[in-house]
PDB file of C-alpha atoms in Angstrom:
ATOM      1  CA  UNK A   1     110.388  66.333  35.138  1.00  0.00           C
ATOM      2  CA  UNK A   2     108.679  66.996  31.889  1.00  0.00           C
ATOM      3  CA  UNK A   3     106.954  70.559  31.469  1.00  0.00           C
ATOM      4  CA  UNK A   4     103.392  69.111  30.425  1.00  0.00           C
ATOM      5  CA  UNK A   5     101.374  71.546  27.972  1.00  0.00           C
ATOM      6  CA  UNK A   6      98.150  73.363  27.684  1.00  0.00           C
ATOM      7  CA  UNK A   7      96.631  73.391  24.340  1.00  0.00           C
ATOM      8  CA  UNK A   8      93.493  75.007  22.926  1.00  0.00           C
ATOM      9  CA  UNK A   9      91.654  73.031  20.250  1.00  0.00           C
ATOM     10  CA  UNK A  10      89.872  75.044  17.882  1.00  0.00           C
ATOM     11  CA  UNK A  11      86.567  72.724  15.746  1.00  0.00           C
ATOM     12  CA  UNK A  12      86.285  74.914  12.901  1.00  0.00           C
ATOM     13  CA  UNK A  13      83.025  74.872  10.797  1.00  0.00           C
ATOM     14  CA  UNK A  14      83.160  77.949   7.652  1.00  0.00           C
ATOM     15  CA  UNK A  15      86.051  79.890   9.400  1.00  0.00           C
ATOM     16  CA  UNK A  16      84.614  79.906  12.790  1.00  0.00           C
ATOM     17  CA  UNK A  17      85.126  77.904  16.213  1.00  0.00           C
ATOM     18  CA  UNK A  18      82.772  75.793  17.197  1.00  0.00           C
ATOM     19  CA  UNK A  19      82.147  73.900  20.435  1.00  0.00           C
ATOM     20  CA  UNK A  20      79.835  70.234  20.911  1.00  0.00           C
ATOM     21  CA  UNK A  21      78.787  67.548  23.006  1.00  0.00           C
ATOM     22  CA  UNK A  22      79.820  63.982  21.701  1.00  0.00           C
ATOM     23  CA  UNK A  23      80.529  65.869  18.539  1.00  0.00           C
ATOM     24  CA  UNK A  24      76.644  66.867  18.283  1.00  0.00           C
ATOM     25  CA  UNK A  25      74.819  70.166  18.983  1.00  0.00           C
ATOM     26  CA  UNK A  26      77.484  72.394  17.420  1.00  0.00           C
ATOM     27  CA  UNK A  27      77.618  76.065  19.188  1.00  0.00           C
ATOM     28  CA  UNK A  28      78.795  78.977  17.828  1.00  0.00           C
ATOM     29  CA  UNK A  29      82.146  80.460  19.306  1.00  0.00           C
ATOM     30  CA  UNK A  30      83.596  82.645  17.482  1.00  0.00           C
ATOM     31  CA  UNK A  31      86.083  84.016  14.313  1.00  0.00           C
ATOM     32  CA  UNK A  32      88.700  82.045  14.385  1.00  0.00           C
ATOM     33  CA  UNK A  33      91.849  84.118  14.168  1.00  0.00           C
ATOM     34  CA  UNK A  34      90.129  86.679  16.775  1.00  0.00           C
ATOM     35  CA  UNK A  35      89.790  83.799  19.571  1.00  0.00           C
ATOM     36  CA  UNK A  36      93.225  82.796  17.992  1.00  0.00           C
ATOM     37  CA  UNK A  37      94.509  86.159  18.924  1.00  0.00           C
ATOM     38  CA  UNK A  38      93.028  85.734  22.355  1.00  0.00           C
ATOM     39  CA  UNK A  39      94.705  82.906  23.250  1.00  0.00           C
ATOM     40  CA  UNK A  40      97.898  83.829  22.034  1.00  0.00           C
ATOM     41  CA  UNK A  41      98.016  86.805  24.214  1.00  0.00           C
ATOM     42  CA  UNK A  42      96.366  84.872  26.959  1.00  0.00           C
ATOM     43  CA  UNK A  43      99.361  82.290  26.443  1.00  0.00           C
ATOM     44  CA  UNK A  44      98.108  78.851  25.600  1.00  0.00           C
ATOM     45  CA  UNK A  45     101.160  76.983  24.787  1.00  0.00           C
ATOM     46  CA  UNK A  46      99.559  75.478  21.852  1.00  0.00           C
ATOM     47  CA  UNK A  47      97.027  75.409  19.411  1.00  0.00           C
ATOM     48  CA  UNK A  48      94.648  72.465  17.173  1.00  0.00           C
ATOM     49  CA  UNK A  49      92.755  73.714  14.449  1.00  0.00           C
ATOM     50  CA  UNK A  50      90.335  70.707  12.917  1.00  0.00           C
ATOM     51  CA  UNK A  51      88.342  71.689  10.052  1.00  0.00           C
ATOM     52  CA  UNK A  52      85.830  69.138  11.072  1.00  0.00           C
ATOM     53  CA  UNK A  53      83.421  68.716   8.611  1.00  0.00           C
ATOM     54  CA  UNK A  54      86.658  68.608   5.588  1.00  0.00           C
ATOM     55  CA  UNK A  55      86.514  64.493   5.685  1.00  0.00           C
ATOM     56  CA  UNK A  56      82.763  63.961   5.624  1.00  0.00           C
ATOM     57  CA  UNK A  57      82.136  66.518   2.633  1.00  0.00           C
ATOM     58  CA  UNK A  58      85.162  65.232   0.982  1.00  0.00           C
ATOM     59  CA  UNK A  59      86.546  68.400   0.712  1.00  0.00           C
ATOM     60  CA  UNK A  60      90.288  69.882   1.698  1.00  0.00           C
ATOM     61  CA  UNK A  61      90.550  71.580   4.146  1.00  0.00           C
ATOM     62  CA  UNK A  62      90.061  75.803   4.492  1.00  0.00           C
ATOM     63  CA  UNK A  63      93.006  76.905   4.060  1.00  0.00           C
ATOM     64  CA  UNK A  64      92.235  80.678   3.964  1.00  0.00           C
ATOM     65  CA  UNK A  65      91.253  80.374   7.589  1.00  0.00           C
ATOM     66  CA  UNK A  66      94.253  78.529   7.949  1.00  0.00           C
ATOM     67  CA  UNK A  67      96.499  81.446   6.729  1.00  0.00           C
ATOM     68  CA  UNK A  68      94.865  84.190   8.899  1.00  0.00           C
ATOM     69  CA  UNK A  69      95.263  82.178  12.498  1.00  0.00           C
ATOM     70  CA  UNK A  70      98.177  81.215  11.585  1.00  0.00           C
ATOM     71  CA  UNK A  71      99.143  84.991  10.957  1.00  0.00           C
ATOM     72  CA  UNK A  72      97.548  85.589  14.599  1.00  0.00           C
ATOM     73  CA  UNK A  73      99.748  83.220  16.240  1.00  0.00           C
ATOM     74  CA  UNK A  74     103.409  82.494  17.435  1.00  0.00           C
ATOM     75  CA  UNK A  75     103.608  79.440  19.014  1.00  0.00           C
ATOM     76  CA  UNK A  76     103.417  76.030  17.613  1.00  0.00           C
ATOM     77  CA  UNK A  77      99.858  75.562  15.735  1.00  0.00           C
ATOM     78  CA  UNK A  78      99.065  72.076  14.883  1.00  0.00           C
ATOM     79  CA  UNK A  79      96.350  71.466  12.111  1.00  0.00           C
ATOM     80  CA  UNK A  80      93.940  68.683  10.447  1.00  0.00           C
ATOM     81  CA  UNK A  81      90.887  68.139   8.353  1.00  0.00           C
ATOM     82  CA  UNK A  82      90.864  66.922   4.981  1.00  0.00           C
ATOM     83  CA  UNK A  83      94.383  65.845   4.096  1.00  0.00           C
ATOM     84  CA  UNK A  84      94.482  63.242   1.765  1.00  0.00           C
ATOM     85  CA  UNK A  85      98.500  63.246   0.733  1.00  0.00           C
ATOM     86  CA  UNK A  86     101.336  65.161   0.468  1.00  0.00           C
ATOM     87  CA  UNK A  87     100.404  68.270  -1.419  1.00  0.00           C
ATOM     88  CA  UNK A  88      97.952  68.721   1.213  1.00  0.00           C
ATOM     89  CA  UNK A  89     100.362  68.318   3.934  1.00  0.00           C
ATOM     90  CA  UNK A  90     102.847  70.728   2.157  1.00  0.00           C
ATOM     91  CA  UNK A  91      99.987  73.121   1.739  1.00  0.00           C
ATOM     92  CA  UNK A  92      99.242  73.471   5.068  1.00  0.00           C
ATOM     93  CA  UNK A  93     102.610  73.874   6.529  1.00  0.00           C
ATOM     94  CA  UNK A  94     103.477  76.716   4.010  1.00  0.00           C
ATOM     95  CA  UNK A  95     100.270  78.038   4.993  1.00  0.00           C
ATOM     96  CA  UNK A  96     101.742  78.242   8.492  1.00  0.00           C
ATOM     97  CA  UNK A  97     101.153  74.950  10.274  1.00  0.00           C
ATOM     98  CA  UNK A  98     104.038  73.889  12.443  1.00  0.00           C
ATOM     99  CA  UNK A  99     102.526  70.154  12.850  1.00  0.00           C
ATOM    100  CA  UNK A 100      99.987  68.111  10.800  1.00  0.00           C
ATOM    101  CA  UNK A 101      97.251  66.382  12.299  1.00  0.00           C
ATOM    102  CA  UNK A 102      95.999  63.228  10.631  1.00  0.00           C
ATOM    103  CA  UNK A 103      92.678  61.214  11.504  1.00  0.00           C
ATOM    104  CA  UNK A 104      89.741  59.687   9.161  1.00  0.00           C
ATOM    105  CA  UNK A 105      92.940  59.523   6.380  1.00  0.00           C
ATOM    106  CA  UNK A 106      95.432  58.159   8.431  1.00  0.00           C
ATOM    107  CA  UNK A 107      92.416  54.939   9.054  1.00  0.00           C
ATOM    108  CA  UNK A 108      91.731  54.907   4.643  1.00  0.00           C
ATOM    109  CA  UNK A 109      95.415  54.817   3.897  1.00  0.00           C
ATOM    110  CA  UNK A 110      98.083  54.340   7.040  1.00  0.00           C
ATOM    111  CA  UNK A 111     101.057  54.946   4.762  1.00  0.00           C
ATOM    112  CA  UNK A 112     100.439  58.373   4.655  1.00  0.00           C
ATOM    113  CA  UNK A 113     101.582  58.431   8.331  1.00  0.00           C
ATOM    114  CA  UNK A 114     104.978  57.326   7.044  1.00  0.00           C
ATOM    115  CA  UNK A 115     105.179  59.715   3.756  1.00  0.00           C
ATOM    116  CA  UNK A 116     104.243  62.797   5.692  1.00  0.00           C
ATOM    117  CA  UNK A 117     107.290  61.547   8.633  1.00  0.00           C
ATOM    118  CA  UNK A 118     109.555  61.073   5.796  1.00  0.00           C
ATOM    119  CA  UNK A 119     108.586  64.313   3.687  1.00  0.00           C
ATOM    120  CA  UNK A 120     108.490  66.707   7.184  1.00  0.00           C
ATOM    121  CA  UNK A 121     110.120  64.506   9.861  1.00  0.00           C
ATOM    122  CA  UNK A 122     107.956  62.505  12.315  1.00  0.00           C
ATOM    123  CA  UNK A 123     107.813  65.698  14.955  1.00  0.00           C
ATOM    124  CA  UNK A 124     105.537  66.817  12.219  1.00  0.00           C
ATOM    125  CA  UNK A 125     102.988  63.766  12.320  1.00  0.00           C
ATOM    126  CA  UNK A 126     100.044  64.266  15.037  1.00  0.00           C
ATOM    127  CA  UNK A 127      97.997  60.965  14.768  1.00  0.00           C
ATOM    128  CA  UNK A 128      94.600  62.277  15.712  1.00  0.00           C
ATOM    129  CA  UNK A 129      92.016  59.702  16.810  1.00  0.00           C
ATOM    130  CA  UNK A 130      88.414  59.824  18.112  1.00  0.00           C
ATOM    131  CA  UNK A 131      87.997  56.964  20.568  1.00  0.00           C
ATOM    132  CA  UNK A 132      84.830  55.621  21.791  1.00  0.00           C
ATOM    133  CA  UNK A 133      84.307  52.689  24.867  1.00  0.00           C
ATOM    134  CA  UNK A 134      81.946  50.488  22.795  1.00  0.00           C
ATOM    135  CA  UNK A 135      83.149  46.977  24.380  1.00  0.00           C
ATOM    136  CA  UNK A 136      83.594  45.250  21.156  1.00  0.00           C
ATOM    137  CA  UNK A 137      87.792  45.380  20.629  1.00  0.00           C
ATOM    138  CA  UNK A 138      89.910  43.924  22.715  1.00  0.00           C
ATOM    139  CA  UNK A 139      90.774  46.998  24.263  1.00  0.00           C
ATOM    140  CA  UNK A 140      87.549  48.129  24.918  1.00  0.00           C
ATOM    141  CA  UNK A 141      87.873  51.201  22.416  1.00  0.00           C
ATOM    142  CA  UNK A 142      87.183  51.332  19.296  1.00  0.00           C
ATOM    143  CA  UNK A 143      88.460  54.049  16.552  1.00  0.00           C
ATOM    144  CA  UNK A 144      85.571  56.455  14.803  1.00  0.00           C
ATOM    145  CA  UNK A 145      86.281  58.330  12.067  1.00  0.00           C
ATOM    146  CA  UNK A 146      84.637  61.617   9.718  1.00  0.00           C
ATOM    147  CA  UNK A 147      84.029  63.703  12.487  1.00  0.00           C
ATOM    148  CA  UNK A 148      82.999  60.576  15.074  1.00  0.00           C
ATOM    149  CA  UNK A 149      80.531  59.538  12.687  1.00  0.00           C
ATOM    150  CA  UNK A 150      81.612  56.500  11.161  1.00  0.00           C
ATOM    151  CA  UNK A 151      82.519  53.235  13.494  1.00  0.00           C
ATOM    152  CA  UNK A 152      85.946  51.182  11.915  1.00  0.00           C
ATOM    153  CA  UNK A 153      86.227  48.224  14.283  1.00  0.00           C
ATOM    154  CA  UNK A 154      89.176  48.637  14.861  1.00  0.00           C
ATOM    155  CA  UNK A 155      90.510  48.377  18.273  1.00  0.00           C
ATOM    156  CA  UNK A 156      92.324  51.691  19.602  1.00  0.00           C
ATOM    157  CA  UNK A 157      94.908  50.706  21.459  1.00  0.00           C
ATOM    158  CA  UNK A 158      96.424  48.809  18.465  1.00  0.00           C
ATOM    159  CA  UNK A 159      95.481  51.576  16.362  1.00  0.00           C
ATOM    160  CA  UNK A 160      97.586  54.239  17.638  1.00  0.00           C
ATOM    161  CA  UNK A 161     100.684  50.950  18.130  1.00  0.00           C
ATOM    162  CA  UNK A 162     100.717  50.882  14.604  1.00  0.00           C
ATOM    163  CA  UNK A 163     100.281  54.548  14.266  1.00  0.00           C
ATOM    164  CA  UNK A 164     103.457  54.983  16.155  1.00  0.00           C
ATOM    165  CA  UNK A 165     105.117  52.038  14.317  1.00  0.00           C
ATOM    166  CA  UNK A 166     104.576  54.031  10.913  1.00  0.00           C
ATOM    167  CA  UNK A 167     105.872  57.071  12.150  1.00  0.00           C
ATOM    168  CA  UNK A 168     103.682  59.542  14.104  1.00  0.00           C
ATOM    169  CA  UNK A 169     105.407  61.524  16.353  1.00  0.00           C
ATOM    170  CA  UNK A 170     103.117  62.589  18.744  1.00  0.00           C
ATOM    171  CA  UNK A 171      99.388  60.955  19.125  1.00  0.00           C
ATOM    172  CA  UNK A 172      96.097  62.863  20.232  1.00  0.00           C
ATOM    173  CA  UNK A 173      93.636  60.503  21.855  1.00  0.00           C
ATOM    174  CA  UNK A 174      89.833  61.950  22.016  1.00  0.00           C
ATOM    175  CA  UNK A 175      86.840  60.442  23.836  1.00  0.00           C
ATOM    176  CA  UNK A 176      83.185  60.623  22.135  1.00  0.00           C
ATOM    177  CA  UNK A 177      82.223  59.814  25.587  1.00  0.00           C
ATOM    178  CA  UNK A 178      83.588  62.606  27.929  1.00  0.00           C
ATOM    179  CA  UNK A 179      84.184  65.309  24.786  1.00  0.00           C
ATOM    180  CA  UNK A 180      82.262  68.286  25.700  1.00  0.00           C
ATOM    181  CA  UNK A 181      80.911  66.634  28.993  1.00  0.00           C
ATOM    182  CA  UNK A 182      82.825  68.480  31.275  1.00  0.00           C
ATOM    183  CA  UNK A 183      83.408  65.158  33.213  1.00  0.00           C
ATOM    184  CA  UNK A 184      86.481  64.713  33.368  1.00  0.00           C
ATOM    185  CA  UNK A 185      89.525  62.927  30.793  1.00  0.00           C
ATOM    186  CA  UNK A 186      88.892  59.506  30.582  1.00  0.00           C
ATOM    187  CA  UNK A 187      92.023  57.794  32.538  1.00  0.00           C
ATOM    188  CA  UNK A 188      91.583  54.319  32.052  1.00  0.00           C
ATOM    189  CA  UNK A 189      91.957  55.354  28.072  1.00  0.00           C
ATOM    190  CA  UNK A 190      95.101  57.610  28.532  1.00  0.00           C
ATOM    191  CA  UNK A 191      96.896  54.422  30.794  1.00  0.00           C
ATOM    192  CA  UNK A 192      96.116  52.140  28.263  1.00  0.00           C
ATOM    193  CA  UNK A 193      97.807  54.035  25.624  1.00  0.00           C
ATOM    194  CA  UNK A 194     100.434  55.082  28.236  1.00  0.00           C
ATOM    195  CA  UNK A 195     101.317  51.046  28.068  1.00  0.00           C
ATOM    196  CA  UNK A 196     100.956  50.815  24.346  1.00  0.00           C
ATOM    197  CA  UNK A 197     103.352  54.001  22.793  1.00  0.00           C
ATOM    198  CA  UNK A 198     106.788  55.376  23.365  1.00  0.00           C
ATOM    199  CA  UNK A 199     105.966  58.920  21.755  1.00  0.00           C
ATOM    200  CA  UNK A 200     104.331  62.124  23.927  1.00  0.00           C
ATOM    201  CA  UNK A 201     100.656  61.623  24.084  1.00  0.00           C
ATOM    202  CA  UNK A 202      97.569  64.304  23.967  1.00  0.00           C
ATOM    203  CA  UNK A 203      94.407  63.653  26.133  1.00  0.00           C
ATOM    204  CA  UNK A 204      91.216  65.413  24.657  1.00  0.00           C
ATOM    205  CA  UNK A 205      87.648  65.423  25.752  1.00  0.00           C
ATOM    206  CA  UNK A 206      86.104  65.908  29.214  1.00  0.00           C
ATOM    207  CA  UNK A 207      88.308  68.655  30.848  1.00  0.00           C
ATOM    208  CA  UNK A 208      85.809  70.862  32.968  1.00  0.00           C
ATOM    209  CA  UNK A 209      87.519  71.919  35.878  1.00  0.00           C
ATOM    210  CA  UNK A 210      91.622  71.994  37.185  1.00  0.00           C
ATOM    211  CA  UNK A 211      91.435  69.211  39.430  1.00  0.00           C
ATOM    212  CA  UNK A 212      90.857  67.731  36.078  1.00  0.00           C
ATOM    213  CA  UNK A 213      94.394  68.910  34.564  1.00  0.00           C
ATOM    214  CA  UNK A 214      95.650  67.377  38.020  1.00  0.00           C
ATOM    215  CA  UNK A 215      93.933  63.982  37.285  1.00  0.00           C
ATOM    216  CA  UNK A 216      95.498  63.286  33.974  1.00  0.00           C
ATOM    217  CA  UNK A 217      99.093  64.694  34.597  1.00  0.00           C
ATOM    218  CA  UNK A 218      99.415  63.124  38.120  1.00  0.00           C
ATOM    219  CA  UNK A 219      97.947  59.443  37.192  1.00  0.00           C
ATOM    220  CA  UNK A 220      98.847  59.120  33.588  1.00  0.00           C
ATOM    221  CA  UNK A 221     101.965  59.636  31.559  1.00  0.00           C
ATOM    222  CA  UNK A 222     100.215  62.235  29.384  1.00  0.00           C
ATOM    223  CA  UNK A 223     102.327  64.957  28.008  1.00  0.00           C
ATOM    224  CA  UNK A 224      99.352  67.117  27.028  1.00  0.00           C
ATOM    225  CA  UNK A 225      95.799  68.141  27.409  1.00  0.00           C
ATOM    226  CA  UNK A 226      93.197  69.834  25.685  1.00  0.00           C
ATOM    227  CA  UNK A 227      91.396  72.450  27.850  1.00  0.00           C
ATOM    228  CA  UNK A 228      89.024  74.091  25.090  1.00  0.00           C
ATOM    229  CA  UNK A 229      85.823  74.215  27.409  1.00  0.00           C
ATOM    230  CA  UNK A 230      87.373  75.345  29.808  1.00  0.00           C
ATOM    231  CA  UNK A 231      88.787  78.643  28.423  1.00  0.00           C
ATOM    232  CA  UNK A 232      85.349  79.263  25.941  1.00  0.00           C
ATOM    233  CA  UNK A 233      82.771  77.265  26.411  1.00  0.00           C
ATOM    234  CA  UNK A 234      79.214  79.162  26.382  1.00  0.00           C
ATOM    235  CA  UNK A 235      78.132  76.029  28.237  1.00  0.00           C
ATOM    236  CA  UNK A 236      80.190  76.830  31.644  1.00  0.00           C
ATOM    237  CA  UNK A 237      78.964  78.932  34.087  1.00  0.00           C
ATOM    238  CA  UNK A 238      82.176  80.138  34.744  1.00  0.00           C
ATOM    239  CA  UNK A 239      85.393  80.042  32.375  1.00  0.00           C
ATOM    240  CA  UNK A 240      88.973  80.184  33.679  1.00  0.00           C
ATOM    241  CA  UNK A 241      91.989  82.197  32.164  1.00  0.00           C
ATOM    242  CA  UNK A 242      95.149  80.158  30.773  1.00  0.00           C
ATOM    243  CA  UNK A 243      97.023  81.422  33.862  1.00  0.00           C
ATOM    244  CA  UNK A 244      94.347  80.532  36.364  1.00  0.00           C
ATOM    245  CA  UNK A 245      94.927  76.631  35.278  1.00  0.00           C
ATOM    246  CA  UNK A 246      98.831  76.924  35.062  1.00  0.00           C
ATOM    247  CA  UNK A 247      99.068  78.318  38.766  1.00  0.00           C
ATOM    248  CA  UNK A 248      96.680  75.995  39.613  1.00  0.00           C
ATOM    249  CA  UNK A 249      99.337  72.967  38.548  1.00  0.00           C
ATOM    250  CA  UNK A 250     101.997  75.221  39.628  1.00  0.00           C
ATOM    251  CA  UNK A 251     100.623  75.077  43.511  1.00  0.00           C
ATOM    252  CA  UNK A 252     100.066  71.165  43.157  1.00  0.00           C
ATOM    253  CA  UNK A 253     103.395  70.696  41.907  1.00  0.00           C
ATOM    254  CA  UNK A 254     103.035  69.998  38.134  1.00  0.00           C
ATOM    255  CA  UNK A 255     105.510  71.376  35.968  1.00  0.00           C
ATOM    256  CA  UNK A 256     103.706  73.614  33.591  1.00  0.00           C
ATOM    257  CA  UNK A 257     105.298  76.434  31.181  1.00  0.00           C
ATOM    258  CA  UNK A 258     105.067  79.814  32.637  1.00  0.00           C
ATOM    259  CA  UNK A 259     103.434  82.898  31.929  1.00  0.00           C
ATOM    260  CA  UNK A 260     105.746  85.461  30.574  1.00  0.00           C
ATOM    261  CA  UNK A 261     104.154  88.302  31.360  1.00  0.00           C
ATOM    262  CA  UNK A 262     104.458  89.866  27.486  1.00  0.00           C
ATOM    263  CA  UNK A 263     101.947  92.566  26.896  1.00  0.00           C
ATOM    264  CA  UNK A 264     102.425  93.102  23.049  1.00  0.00           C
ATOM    265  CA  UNK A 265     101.336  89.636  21.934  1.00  0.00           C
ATOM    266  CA  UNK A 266      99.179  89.213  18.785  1.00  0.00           C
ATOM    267  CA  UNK A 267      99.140  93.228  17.830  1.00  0.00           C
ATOM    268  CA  UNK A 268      97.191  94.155  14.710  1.00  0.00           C
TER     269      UNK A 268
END
């Protein structure tokens, strides 16, 4: 059995986290590398960091910000927003990326999918995509892009096909619908990509409470999920800790990584 992963996602706006509702009605979180350093000790077995206003200003991404959470952290820290080619890519892994996440980019010009696998090694490629149910594909879902903003037409499903074909190595599917709704992952969305792609698969948006995490790993093929709300969001009543979920899975029989126990994480 696969160990399936916890991942925080951080939406950075001017070196701070963010959190939103269908990408609207951004709330302030906190510094970045301090709620990086929080997780880290708290230990998240990953961590997304989207600069998510990089594509719509036509900007590159913060890279400064980059630097010091990457400085905070010591496990493998994926990150997107505003790369436009190569440079950008190499940038952001010497700045201490492990993985690059592409999105509105990856939509303009596809082939940068397949430079950045050849450059880095597909393991490297994240094919980020906001996904919303709008009816009109054939899928159902259609692909948004600059920060959920802009509608492409194109259907999802086939989207992330190709994505794969071109050489992503791992794929993170988000719904506008459920993101920040604490509703739950959208399933039906996860199975159809389940169908459509060989390579591990990241569900984002919707994640409010564990029986959540049990939802997606038990009834999809997911490999991932994105539990941001869950761990900071000022809009929950009540938050839970990175080891409250994984015993949580644990007692329902998910394989989940374990908490070591290490006290000197992320010392200053």
């Amino acid at each position: 059995m696969l160990t399936k992963r916890l991942i925080a996602c951080f939406d950075i706006i001017k070196g701070r986290v963010t959190k939103a509702v269908q990408f609207q009605d951004n709330i302030d979180v906190a510094l970045a590398e301090e709620l990086a350093c929080a997780m880290y000790k708290a230990h998240i077995d990953e961590l997304i960091f989207y600069d998510i206003t990089a594509s719509s200003e036509k900007r590159s991404i913060d890279i400064e910000t980059v630097k010091k959470v990457a400085s905070h952290v010591f496990i493998p820290f994926t990150v997107g927003g505003g790369i436009k080619d190569l440079n950008d890519m190499y940038e952001v892994l010497k700045a201490g990326a492990e993985k690059i996440s592409i999105d509105s980019m990856a939509v303009r010009n596809p082939h940068i999918i397949t430079d950045g696998s050849k450059a880095f090694g597909s393991q490297c490629i994240v094919l980020s995509t906001q996904v919303k149910k709008t009816g009109t594909t054939p899928s159902g879902y259609e692909v948004f892009i600059d920060g959920a903003r802009v509608a492409t037409g194109m259907d999802a499903v086939e989207w992330i096909k190709r994505g794969q074909d071109l050489g992503a190595g791992e794929i993170c599917l988000n719904s506008i619908d459920r993101d920040g709704t604490l509703s739950g992952y959208d399933l039906e969305l996860m199975k159809l990509a389940d169908n459509a792609v060989s390579v591990p698969l990241i569900a984002s948006g919707g994640a409010g409470k564990p029986e959540h995490l049990k939802e997606v790993f038990e009834n999809t093929e997911t490999h991932a999920a994105i539990i941001s709300s869950m761990l900071y969001s000022p809009r929950l009543e009540k938050n839970y800790s990175v080891s409250e979920l994984k015993e949580y899975l644990r007692q329902n029989n998910i394989s989940i990584r374990p908490v070591c126990g290490e006290e000197s994480r992320c010392q200053n």
